[in-house]
PDB file of C-alpha atoms in Angstrom:
ATOM      1  CA  UNK A   1       2.719   8.571 -22.828  1.00 73.00           C
ATOM      2  CA  UNK A   2       0.299   5.362 -22.001  1.00 77.00           C
ATOM      3  CA  UNK A   3      -3.125   5.584 -23.578  1.00 77.00           C
ATOM      4  CA  UNK A   4      -4.873   2.472 -22.639  1.00 84.00           C
ATOM      5  CA  UNK A   5      -5.283   1.215 -18.976  1.00 83.00           C
ATOM      6  CA  UNK A   6      -2.769  -1.892 -19.354  1.00 86.00           C
ATOM      7  CA  UNK A   7       0.114  -0.081 -20.771  1.00 87.00           C
ATOM      8  CA  UNK A   8      -0.119   2.874 -17.650  1.00 87.00           C
ATOM      9  CA  UNK A   9      -0.707  -0.517 -15.424  1.00 88.00           C
ATOM     10  CA  UNK A  10       2.437  -1.961 -16.792  1.00 90.00           C
ATOM     11  CA  UNK A  11       4.258   1.045 -17.318  1.00 91.00           C
ATOM     12  CA  UNK A  12       2.972   2.285 -13.175  1.00 90.00           C
ATOM     13  CA  UNK A  13       4.688  -0.811 -11.932  1.00 91.00           C
ATOM     14  CA  UNK A  14       8.212  -0.348 -13.710  1.00 92.00           C
ATOM     15  CA  UNK A  15       8.093   3.011 -11.691  1.00 91.00           C
ATOM     16  CA  UNK A  16       7.386   1.478  -8.844  1.00 90.00           C
ATOM     17  CA  UNK A  17      10.278  -0.621  -8.378  1.00 91.00           C
ATOM     18  CA  UNK A  18      12.560   1.503  -9.837  1.00 92.00           C
ATOM     19  CA  UNK A  19      11.681   4.350  -6.993  1.00 91.00           C
ATOM     20  CA  UNK A  20      11.718   1.674  -4.352  1.00 90.00           C
ATOM     21  CA  UNK A  21      15.706   1.069  -5.978  1.00 92.00           C
ATOM     22  CA  UNK A  22      15.977   4.636  -5.667  1.00 93.00           C
ATOM     23  CA  UNK A  23      14.936   5.095  -2.257  1.00 91.00           C
ATOM     24  CA  UNK A  24      16.861   1.653  -1.286  1.00 91.00           C
ATOM     25  CA  UNK A  25      19.923   3.004  -2.703  1.00 93.00           C
ATOM     26  CA  UNK A  26      19.482   6.460  -1.090  1.00 93.00           C
ATOM     27  CA  UNK A  27      18.124   5.660   2.222  1.00 91.00           C
ATOM     28  CA  UNK A  28      20.796   2.872   2.712  1.00 91.00           C
ATOM     29  CA  UNK A  29      22.963   5.795   2.564  1.00 92.00           C
ATOM     30  CA  UNK A  30      21.337   7.540   5.523  1.00 92.00           C
ATOM     31  CA  UNK A  31      20.877   4.419   7.651  1.00 90.00           C
ATOM     32  CA  UNK A  32      24.408   4.283   7.284  1.00 91.00           C
ATOM     33  CA  UNK A  33      26.428   6.875   7.276  1.00 92.00           C
ATOM     34  CA  UNK A  34      23.070   7.677  11.049  1.00 91.00           C
ATOM     35  CA  UNK A  35      22.722   3.963  12.524  1.00 89.00           C
ATOM     36  CA  UNK A  36      25.219   1.959  11.092  1.00 88.00           C
ATOM     37  CA  UNK A  37      24.412  -1.853   9.555  1.00 89.00           C
ATOM     38  CA  UNK A  38      21.306  -1.657  10.633  1.00 89.00           C
ATOM     39  CA  UNK A  39      20.242   1.712   9.251  1.00 89.00           C
ATOM     40  CA  UNK A  40      21.179  -0.239   6.206  1.00 91.00           C
ATOM     41  CA  UNK A  41      19.043  -3.041   6.493  1.00 91.00           C
ATOM     42  CA  UNK A  42      16.323  -1.082   7.807  1.00 91.00           C
ATOM     43  CA  UNK A  43      16.251   0.873   4.419  1.00 91.00           C
ATOM     44  CA  UNK A  44      16.551  -2.234   2.486  1.00 92.00           C
ATOM     45  CA  UNK A  45      13.423  -4.002   3.755  1.00 91.00           C
ATOM     46  CA  UNK A  46      10.918  -0.827   4.212  1.00 90.00           C
ATOM     47  CA  UNK A  47      12.321  -0.623   0.705  1.00 91.00           C
ATOM     48  CA  UNK A  48      11.708  -3.802  -0.272  1.00 92.00           C
ATOM     49  CA  UNK A  49       8.559  -4.598   1.467  1.00 88.00           C
ATOM     50  CA  UNK A  50       6.746  -0.826   0.104  1.00 85.00           C
ATOM     51  CA  UNK A  51       7.864  -2.278  -3.378  1.00 89.00           C
ATOM     52  CA  UNK A  52       6.360  -5.532  -2.862  1.00 90.00           C
ATOM     53  CA  UNK A  53       2.405  -4.402  -1.511  1.00 87.00           C
ATOM     54  CA  UNK A  54       2.384  -1.173  -4.670  1.00 87.00           C
ATOM     55  CA  UNK A  55       3.968  -4.166  -7.303  1.00 90.00           C
ATOM     56  CA  UNK A  56       0.764  -6.688  -5.865  1.00 90.00           C
ATOM     57  CA  UNK A  57      -1.840  -3.254  -5.736  1.00 89.00           C
ATOM     58  CA  UNK A  58      -1.068  -3.388  -9.856  1.00 90.00           C
ATOM     59  CA  UNK A  59      -1.048  -7.120 -10.128  1.00 91.00           C
ATOM     60  CA  UNK A  60      -4.372  -7.696  -8.354  1.00 91.00           C
ATOM     61  CA  UNK A  61      -5.824  -4.931 -10.548  1.00 89.00           C
ATOM     62  CA  UNK A  62      -4.596  -5.666 -13.998  1.00 89.00           C
ATOM     63  CA  UNK A  63      -5.729  -9.576 -13.916  1.00 91.00           C
ATOM     64  CA  UNK A  64      -8.645  -8.884 -12.379  1.00 90.00           C
ATOM     65  CA  UNK A  65      -8.821  -6.351 -15.342  1.00 87.00           C
ATOM     66  CA  UNK A  66      -9.316  -9.995 -17.039  1.00 89.00           C
ATOM     67  CA  UNK A  67     -11.824 -11.709 -15.193  1.00 89.00           C
ATOM     68  CA  UNK A  68     -15.581 -11.456 -14.488  1.00 89.00           C
ATOM     69  CA  UNK A  69     -17.055  -8.510 -11.941  1.00 86.00           C
ATOM     70  CA  UNK A  70     -17.157 -10.851  -9.330  1.00 87.00           C
ATOM     71  CA  UNK A  71     -13.518 -12.331 -10.143  1.00 90.00           C
ATOM     72  CA  UNK A  72     -12.136  -8.865 -10.435  1.00 87.00           C
ATOM     73  CA  UNK A  73     -13.908  -7.486  -6.704  1.00 87.00           C
ATOM     74  CA  UNK A  74     -12.423 -10.900  -4.996  1.00 91.00           C
ATOM     75  CA  UNK A  75      -8.617 -10.141  -6.985  1.00 91.00           C
ATOM     76  CA  UNK A  76      -8.320  -7.171  -5.714  1.00 89.00           C
ATOM     77  CA  UNK A  77      -9.804  -7.396  -1.960  1.00 89.00           C
ATOM     78  CA  UNK A  78      -8.980 -10.160  -1.366  1.00 92.00           C
ATOM     79  CA  UNK A  79      -5.263  -8.925  -3.064  1.00 91.00           C
ATOM     80  CA  UNK A  80      -5.813  -6.254  -0.424  1.00 88.00           C
ATOM     81  CA  UNK A  81      -7.418  -8.439   2.090  1.00 89.00           C
ATOM     82  CA  UNK A  82      -3.269 -10.980   1.833  1.00 91.00           C
ATOM     83  CA  UNK A  83      -1.214  -7.590   2.095  1.00 89.00           C
ATOM     84  CA  UNK A  84      -2.140  -6.375   5.253  1.00 85.00           C
ATOM     85  CA  UNK A  85      -2.300  -9.617   6.676  1.00 88.00           C
ATOM     86  CA  UNK A  86       1.727 -10.224   5.307  1.00 90.00           C
ATOM     87  CA  UNK A  87       1.931  -6.862   6.477  1.00 85.00           C
ATOM     88  CA  UNK A  88       0.534  -7.260  10.391  1.00 82.00           C
ATOM     89  CA  UNK A  89       2.418 -11.085  10.602  1.00 88.00           C
ATOM     90  CA  UNK A  90       5.946  -8.714   8.993  1.00 88.00           C
ATOM     91  CA  UNK A  91       5.084  -5.876  11.372  1.00 83.00           C
ATOM     92  CA  UNK A  92       4.469  -8.605  14.753  1.00 81.00           C
ATOM     93  CA  UNK A  93       8.358 -10.248  13.058  1.00 87.00           C
ATOM     94  CA  UNK A  94       9.551  -7.212  12.824  1.00 85.00           C
ATOM     95  CA  UNK A  95       9.562  -5.609  15.794  1.00 80.00           C
ATOM     96  CA  UNK A  96      11.352  -8.074  18.456  1.00 81.00           C
ATOM     97  CA  UNK A  97      14.279  -8.533  15.519  1.00 82.00           C
ATOM     98  CA  UNK A  98      17.398  -6.422  17.137  1.00 83.00           C
ATOM     99  CA  UNK A  99      19.010  -6.263  13.797  1.00 86.00           C
ATOM    100  CA  UNK A 100      16.881  -3.381  12.108  1.00 86.00           C
ATOM    101  CA  UNK A 101      16.403  -0.149  13.122  1.00 87.00           C
ATOM    102  CA  UNK A 102      12.589   1.075  13.734  1.00 85.00           C
ATOM    103  CA  UNK A 103      12.512   4.277  13.350  1.00 88.00           C
ATOM    104  CA  UNK A 104      15.195   3.790   9.495  1.00 90.00           C
ATOM    105  CA  UNK A 105      12.987   1.042   9.575  1.00 90.00           C
ATOM    106  CA  UNK A 106       9.705   3.157   9.736  1.00 91.00           C
ATOM    107  CA  UNK A 107      11.388   6.394   7.263  1.00 91.00           C
ATOM    108  CA  UNK A 108      12.075   4.043   4.627  1.00 91.00           C
ATOM    109  CA  UNK A 109       8.447   3.238   4.663  1.00 91.00           C
ATOM    110  CA  UNK A 110       7.173   6.505   5.347  1.00 92.00           C
ATOM    111  CA  UNK A 111       9.449   7.254   1.814  1.00 92.00           C
ATOM    112  CA  UNK A 112       8.709   4.842  -0.916  1.00 91.00           C
ATOM    113  CA  UNK A 113       5.098   5.190   0.352  1.00 91.00           C
ATOM    114  CA  UNK A 114       4.882   8.795  -0.230  1.00 92.00           C
ATOM    115  CA  UNK A 115       7.623   8.051  -3.185  1.00 92.00           C
ATOM    116  CA  UNK A 116       4.843   5.909  -4.954  1.00 90.00           C
ATOM    117  CA  UNK A 117       1.873   8.377  -4.099  1.00 92.00           C
ATOM    118  CA  UNK A 118       3.474  10.653  -6.335  1.00 92.00           C
ATOM    119  CA  UNK A 119       4.516   8.215  -9.107  1.00 91.00           C
ATOM    120  CA  UNK A 120       0.895   6.844  -9.627  1.00 90.00           C
ATOM    121  CA  UNK A 121      -0.774  10.754  -9.597  1.00 92.00           C
ATOM    122  CA  UNK A 122       1.690  11.731 -11.782  1.00 91.00           C
ATOM    123  CA  UNK A 123       1.209   8.758 -14.383  1.00 89.00           C
ATOM    124  CA  UNK A 124      -2.592   8.883 -14.155  1.00 88.00           C
ATOM    125  CA  UNK A 125      -2.510  13.235 -14.962  1.00 89.00           C
ATOM    126  CA  UNK A 126      -0.200  12.280 -17.314  1.00 88.00           C
ATOM    127  CA  UNK A 127      -1.994   9.762 -18.908  1.00 84.00           C
ATOM    128  CA  UNK A 128      -4.092  10.035 -21.876  1.00 83.00           C
ATOM    129  CA  UNK A 129      -6.555   6.842 -21.602  1.00 79.00           C
ATOM    130  CA  UNK A 130      -9.513   7.401 -23.899  1.00 78.00           C
ATOM    131  CA  UNK A 131     -13.229   6.895 -22.631  1.00 75.00           C
ATOM    132  CA  UNK A 132     -13.823   4.171 -23.808  1.00 75.00           C
ATOM    133  CA  UNK A 133     -11.836   1.264 -24.574  1.00 68.00           C
ATOM    134  CA  UNK A 134     -11.727  -1.981 -26.289  1.00 59.00           C
TER     135      UNK A 134
ATOM    136  CA  UNK B   1      -8.074  -6.392  38.361  1.00 55.00           C
ATOM    137  CA  UNK B   2      -8.967  -5.366  42.060  1.00 63.00           C
ATOM    138  CA  UNK B   3     -12.710  -4.140  42.633  1.00 67.00           C
ATOM    139  CA  UNK B   4     -10.873  -0.230  42.924  1.00 74.00           C
ATOM    140  CA  UNK B   5      -9.182  -0.270  39.747  1.00 75.00           C
ATOM    141  CA  UNK B   6     -12.092  -1.721  37.384  1.00 74.00           C
ATOM    142  CA  UNK B   7     -10.338  -0.355  33.639  1.00 75.00           C
ATOM    143  CA  UNK B   8      -7.309  -1.752  34.183  1.00 77.00           C
ATOM    144  CA  UNK B   9      -5.865  -3.384  30.771  1.00 73.00           C
ATOM    145  CA  UNK B  10      -2.803  -5.216  30.543  1.00 79.00           C
ATOM    146  CA  UNK B  11      -1.414  -7.022  27.123  1.00 78.00           C
ATOM    147  CA  UNK B  12       0.278  -4.661  24.085  1.00 76.00           C
ATOM    148  CA  UNK B  13      -1.190  -0.878  22.987  1.00 76.00           C
ATOM    149  CA  UNK B  14       0.920  -1.423  19.521  1.00 74.00           C
ATOM    150  CA  UNK B  15      -2.197  -4.023  19.191  1.00 78.00           C
ATOM    151  CA  UNK B  16      -5.731  -1.991  19.246  1.00 81.00           C
ATOM    152  CA  UNK B  17      -3.255   0.869  17.333  1.00 78.00           C
ATOM    153  CA  UNK B  18      -2.581  -2.027  14.004  1.00 78.00           C
ATOM    154  CA  UNK B  19      -6.452  -2.742  14.599  1.00 83.00           C
ATOM    155  CA  UNK B  20      -7.638   0.941  14.728  1.00 84.00           C
ATOM    156  CA  UNK B  21      -5.081   1.533  11.508  1.00 83.00           C
ATOM    157  CA  UNK B  22      -6.773  -1.517  10.359  1.00 83.00           C
ATOM    158  CA  UNK B  23     -10.711  -0.779   9.921  1.00 90.00           C
ATOM    159  CA  UNK B  24     -10.333   3.453   8.459  1.00 90.00           C
ATOM    160  CA  UNK B  25      -8.341   2.021   5.582  1.00 90.00           C
ATOM    161  CA  UNK B  26     -10.409  -1.184   5.256  1.00 89.00           C
ATOM    162  CA  UNK B  27     -13.831   0.866   5.412  1.00 93.00           C
ATOM    163  CA  UNK B  28     -11.979   3.682   2.732  1.00 93.00           C
ATOM    164  CA  UNK B  29     -11.041   0.362  -0.228  1.00 91.00           C
ATOM    165  CA  UNK B  30     -13.916  -1.416  -0.136  1.00 91.00           C
ATOM    166  CA  UNK B  31     -16.315   1.745  -0.427  1.00 94.00           C
ATOM    167  CA  UNK B  32     -13.940   2.734  -3.315  1.00 93.00           C
ATOM    168  CA  UNK B  33     -14.117  -1.209  -5.070  1.00 91.00           C
ATOM    169  CA  UNK B  34     -17.893  -1.595  -4.584  1.00 93.00           C
ATOM    170  CA  UNK B  35     -18.705   1.882  -6.340  1.00 94.00           C
ATOM    171  CA  UNK B  36     -16.327   0.865  -8.934  1.00 92.00           C
ATOM    172  CA  UNK B  37     -18.388  -2.530  -9.052  1.00 91.00           C
ATOM    173  CA  UNK B  38     -20.644  -0.600  -9.716  1.00 94.00           C
ATOM    174  CA  UNK B  39     -20.207   2.232 -11.969  1.00 94.00           C
ATOM    175  CA  UNK B  40     -19.054  -1.155 -14.626  1.00 90.00           C
ATOM    176  CA  UNK B  41     -22.101  -2.427 -13.781  1.00 92.00           C
ATOM    177  CA  UNK B  42     -23.848   0.942 -15.538  1.00 94.00           C
ATOM    178  CA  UNK B  43     -21.022   1.372 -17.844  1.00 92.00           C
ATOM    179  CA  UNK B  44     -19.475  -1.663 -19.320  1.00 89.00           C
ATOM    180  CA  UNK B  45     -17.203   0.074 -21.225  1.00 89.00           C
ATOM    181  CA  UNK B  46     -15.227   3.264 -19.014  1.00 89.00           C
ATOM    182  CA  UNK B  47     -14.134   0.026 -17.013  1.00 87.00           C
ATOM    183  CA  UNK B  48     -10.338   1.491 -18.292  1.00 86.00           C
ATOM    184  CA  UNK B  49     -11.046   4.161 -16.800  1.00 87.00           C
ATOM    185  CA  UNK B  50     -12.361   2.825 -14.212  1.00 90.00           C
ATOM    186  CA  UNK B  51      -9.942   0.673 -12.519  1.00 88.00           C
ATOM    187  CA  UNK B  52      -7.377   3.519 -12.828  1.00 88.00           C
ATOM    188  CA  UNK B  53      -9.159   6.286 -11.130  1.00 90.00           C
ATOM    189  CA  UNK B  54      -9.948   3.275  -8.913  1.00 91.00           C
ATOM    190  CA  UNK B  55      -6.066   1.976  -8.391  1.00 90.00           C
ATOM    191  CA  UNK B  56      -4.791   6.093  -7.964  1.00 91.00           C
ATOM    192  CA  UNK B  57      -7.625   5.549  -4.409  1.00 93.00           C
ATOM    193  CA  UNK B  58      -6.897   2.065  -3.428  1.00 91.00           C
ATOM    194  CA  UNK B  59      -3.023   3.765  -3.529  1.00 91.00           C
ATOM    195  CA  UNK B  60      -3.548   6.789  -0.776  1.00 92.00           C
ATOM    196  CA  UNK B  61      -6.389   4.989   1.135  1.00 91.00           C
ATOM    197  CA  UNK B  62      -4.382   1.999   1.494  1.00 88.00           C
ATOM    198  CA  UNK B  63      -0.969   4.239   2.595  1.00 89.00           C
ATOM    199  CA  UNK B  64      -2.241   5.485   5.608  1.00 88.00           C
ATOM    200  CA  UNK B  65      -3.306   1.348   6.653  1.00 86.00           C
ATOM    201  CA  UNK B  66       0.630   1.142   5.843  1.00 86.00           C
ATOM    202  CA  UNK B  67       2.031   3.799   8.097  1.00 88.00           C
ATOM    203  CA  UNK B  68      -0.455   2.833  11.007  1.00 86.00           C
ATOM    204  CA  UNK B  69       1.481  -0.111  11.115  1.00 83.00           C
ATOM    205  CA  UNK B  70       4.021   0.169  11.334  1.00 85.00           C
ATOM    206  CA  UNK B  71       3.600   3.438  13.785  1.00 85.00           C
ATOM    207  CA  UNK B  72       5.295   1.241  16.316  1.00 82.00           C
ATOM    208  CA  UNK B  73       8.561   1.601  14.823  1.00 83.00           C
ATOM    209  CA  UNK B  74       8.273   5.359  16.280  1.00 82.00           C
ATOM    210  CA  UNK B  75       7.090   5.440  19.080  1.00 77.00           C
ATOM    211  CA  UNK B  76       7.949   2.152  20.999  1.00 62.00           C
TER     212      UNK B  76
END
């Protein structure tokens, strides 16, 4: 059970990556059964995208926490801006791709994002953070 | 565009979807972070807890953006 915010963020990072691996395996299997090879690729890309983006949020906050307030602000919102730009470019590239299956990609992203939210909420609720750190 | 059909648009409507999917969560994340900065400035000793709460707020808000940006894959 994490007792500092830094410990909580590092545990969250590990659990998010584990969840993405689970979605990749389960989604890849389901996708392969329903859509064949494109379904497998879609689930893998969807899980990877959600994992990278979840990890970027956690990293931007934990790196930003070591900076003064202005740096923290820039790190978190700058990280968010870069993330959305990357995501929009990736979506644009994947829209014309023939090696993925659209619905499978969508459901893999949604499953990873919602699973990530469940993991994050569980971690925050179970953490015993002191009112005052340092 | 002819004189009768003045509301004619050309291009991909998914682009409007991208914009809508980014604007709401953009405002939301900006608010979450700005309020956290404000709170840390008032009570710096609470920074750790505030950052954790902020992280959960960002995660929930950006979920909308990620799902919104991926919707053209099922509605196309």
